[in-house]
Amino acid sequence: MLQLVVAGLTVGSGYALVALGIHIILRATRVINFAQGEFVVLGGLLAYSVTNVLHANVWLGLVVATAGGFAIGLVYERFVLRPAARGGELAVTIVSIGCVYVLLYGHSLVWGSLPLPLPYFSGGEADVVWRAGGVQIAAQQLWVLGFLGLALGALAFFFEGTTYGKAIRASANSPVGAALVGIDVDRARSVSVAIAIALAAFGGVIVGPITLVGGAAGVGIAIKGFVGAVIGGLDSPVGCAVGGLLVGVVEKLLEGRLGYGASDPIVYGLLIVALLVRPQGLFGSRRAIRD
Amino acid sequence: MSALLDVASLDAGYAGLGIVSDVSLEVGAGELVAVLGPNGAGKSTLLRAISGIEATRTGGSVRFEGRDIGGMRADRIAKLGLVHVPEGRQLFTELTVDDNIRLGAFGRPRAFVERALGEAYERFPQLEARRTSTAFALSGGEQQMLAIARALASEPKLLMLDEPSTGLAPRIVAAIFETIADLRKRGTSVLLVEQNAYLTLRVADRAYVLEHGRIVLSGPATELANDARVRAIYLGGSSEE
């Protein structure tokens, strides 16, 4: 049981980062970006190229994937989301779903359609495993949780503690007010999207050594991240992180009893239950439902 | 010597819908100029077309310190020192009072921002007591003070206020007008749009009357206050006073 919880928190970290990315993009553009899962995959694949093609170490892979995610995010906002926004919010949502397939097939053209391995952060062919009280914990699982904590801390510092982070929040809160105090709202929006995509790519690299990278995993990751965001509260960053982790844990617990893959319908069922029972999410405010 | 703000034959509106037509007005350095007019006359549209938010300019020109700012992005215009407190205030309701004021001085050095914060609280001690609450939690009067404080944080050369007295209790309205009169005394130029003609003409140097998107009357505030038409429509039997 505890074993499954640990495994759940590990995959859940990926969902949490996706959920946070969805939250950040939703705040900035009022649109749910369903392509978020594909950027997780892309991050993992970029890191694969760095480690297995260029034979550099995984840390460089992590840096390249995260920075690459940020740059791709800028391009994605400027040349995909922003032009689509002229057609309204629904148009952008549909475009983001279209991007899922463009990226999915784009990835398989470059990297093939089979999942690829990423090296463990601690090095070696097999990961280091500790046993404590009947529970096995792999080093990579600790890396994942540690890096999730690091990412959450960095985000909190940026959005709560820096002037530009606050300017981004202000731009989401009142774009007109932000423009009137001299904030370049378009730029704030691109930076938000870039941060969200960088987070997704970062997530792909840290979870990648456990889950493998590439293939068609992106759609499932995006939907589970979205379910996590709804359960936790789309308008609450803390809620998104907790919701993502929760989805991971529920998924692994169910898989433990029902077998691999059987958990998906129940996880998606959770979405419906959450919307019926507490539509604002665990940490969300009621005001968010209106928006 | 050209005026600080020089609007010439301005036509403006929204997506093909013309609201303001052929409006010319000037605000000189240190002047407090008012635009009066009934609801729907186009007063807010006029300010929006000047500051570059929402409304679009379809003809004429807007010059600030001699520079053509028609078509310039709103954030660039704000950076030039022309700051607009819009209708509905557009505060950052999810951020604290402190952060709202600090962002008013966005892009300035830290020392400038901290000094602006101190000055804002000196001007509005009521806000200092609520510095860590969100703007959402403030009363209407406090929100208006915060909107003005945020705009003043960048030390604008020209402040444009859109109906700062709307929806506020008379005591608060008096305090807001005191603030406006004080700004003028300290040399900040103000373009004030109002429905409260009585108080406005008491603090303004000059005023324009806007009706159906056109300027129908203009002159020194004292003259307009005695004008028969203005008295009849805005000062006389008006139920707003």
mmCIF file of N, CA, C and O in Angstrom, chain B residues 25 58 89 116 129 162 171 181 204 207 230:
data_model
loop_
_atom_site.group_PDB
_atom_site.id
_atom_site.type_symbol
_atom_site.label_atom_id
_atom_site.label_comp_id
_atom_site.label_asym_id
_atom_site.label_seq_id
_atom_site.Cartn_x
_atom_site.Cartn_y
_atom_site.Cartn_z
ATOM 1 N N LEU B 25 -9.177 69.361 -27.689
ATOM 2 C CA LEU B 25 -9.008 69.959 -26.356
ATOM 3 C C LEU B 25 -7.541 69.997 -25.992
ATOM 4 O O LEU B 25 -6.715 69.293 -26.579
ATOM 5 N N THR B 58 -10.092 56.895 -34.863
ATOM 6 C CA THR B 58 -10.296 56.741 -36.305
ATOM 7 C C THR B 58 -9.925 57.998 -37.078
ATOM 8 O O THR B 58 -9.854 57.981 -38.300
ATOM 9 N N ARG B 89 -12.108 51.455 -12.335
ATOM 10 C CA ARG B 89 -10.834 51.480 -11.613
ATOM 11 C C ARG B 89 -9.794 50.469 -12.071
ATOM 12 O O ARG B 89 -8.616 50.732 -12.015
ATOM 13 N N ALA B 116 7.553 56.148 -3.384
ATOM 14 C CA ALA B 116 6.185 56.331 -3.864
ATOM 15 C C ALA B 116 5.185 55.706 -2.892
ATOM 16 O O ALA B 116 4.118 56.264 -2.631
ATOM 17 N N ALA B 129 -3.519 51.512 6.749
ATOM 18 C CA ALA B 129 -4.089 50.570 7.715
ATOM 19 C C ALA B 129 -4.491 49.256 7.046
ATOM 20 O O ALA B 129 -4.639 48.244 7.708
ATOM 21 N N ASP B 162 -11.397 59.297 -14.516
ATOM 22 C CA ASP B 162 -12.728 59.087 -15.088
ATOM 23 C C ASP B 162 -13.760 58.901 -13.983
ATOM 24 O O ASP B 162 -13.798 57.871 -13.316
ATOM 25 N N ARG B 171 -19.315 62.245 1.758
ATOM 26 C CA ARG B 171 -18.131 62.552 2.556
ATOM 27 C C ARG B 171 -16.864 62.114 1.810
ATOM 28 O O ARG B 171 -15.842 62.804 1.787
ATOM 29 N N ALA B 181 -7.820 68.744 -5.832
ATOM 30 C CA ALA B 181 -7.419 70.147 -5.701
ATOM 31 C C ALA B 181 -5.964 70.237 -5.235
ATOM 32 O O ALA B 181 -5.194 71.090 -5.694
ATOM 33 N N ALA B 204 -11.774 73.091 -10.998
ATOM 34 C CA ALA B 204 -11.114 73.124 -12.314
ATOM 35 C C ALA B 204 -10.690 74.534 -12.723
ATOM 36 O O ALA B 204 -11.271 75.521 -12.281
ATOM 37 N N ALA B 207 -12.988 74.109 -18.417
ATOM 38 C CA ALA B 207 -13.812 72.916 -18.630
ATOM 39 C C ALA B 207 -14.356 72.896 -20.040
ATOM 40 O O ALA B 207 -14.461 73.938 -20.707
ATOM 41 N N VAL B 230 -25.292 75.697 -18.776
ATOM 42 C CA VAL B 230 -24.684 74.761 -17.827
ATOM 43 C C VAL B 230 -25.490 74.741 -16.536
ATOM 44 O O VAL B 230 -25.776 73.685 -15.975
#
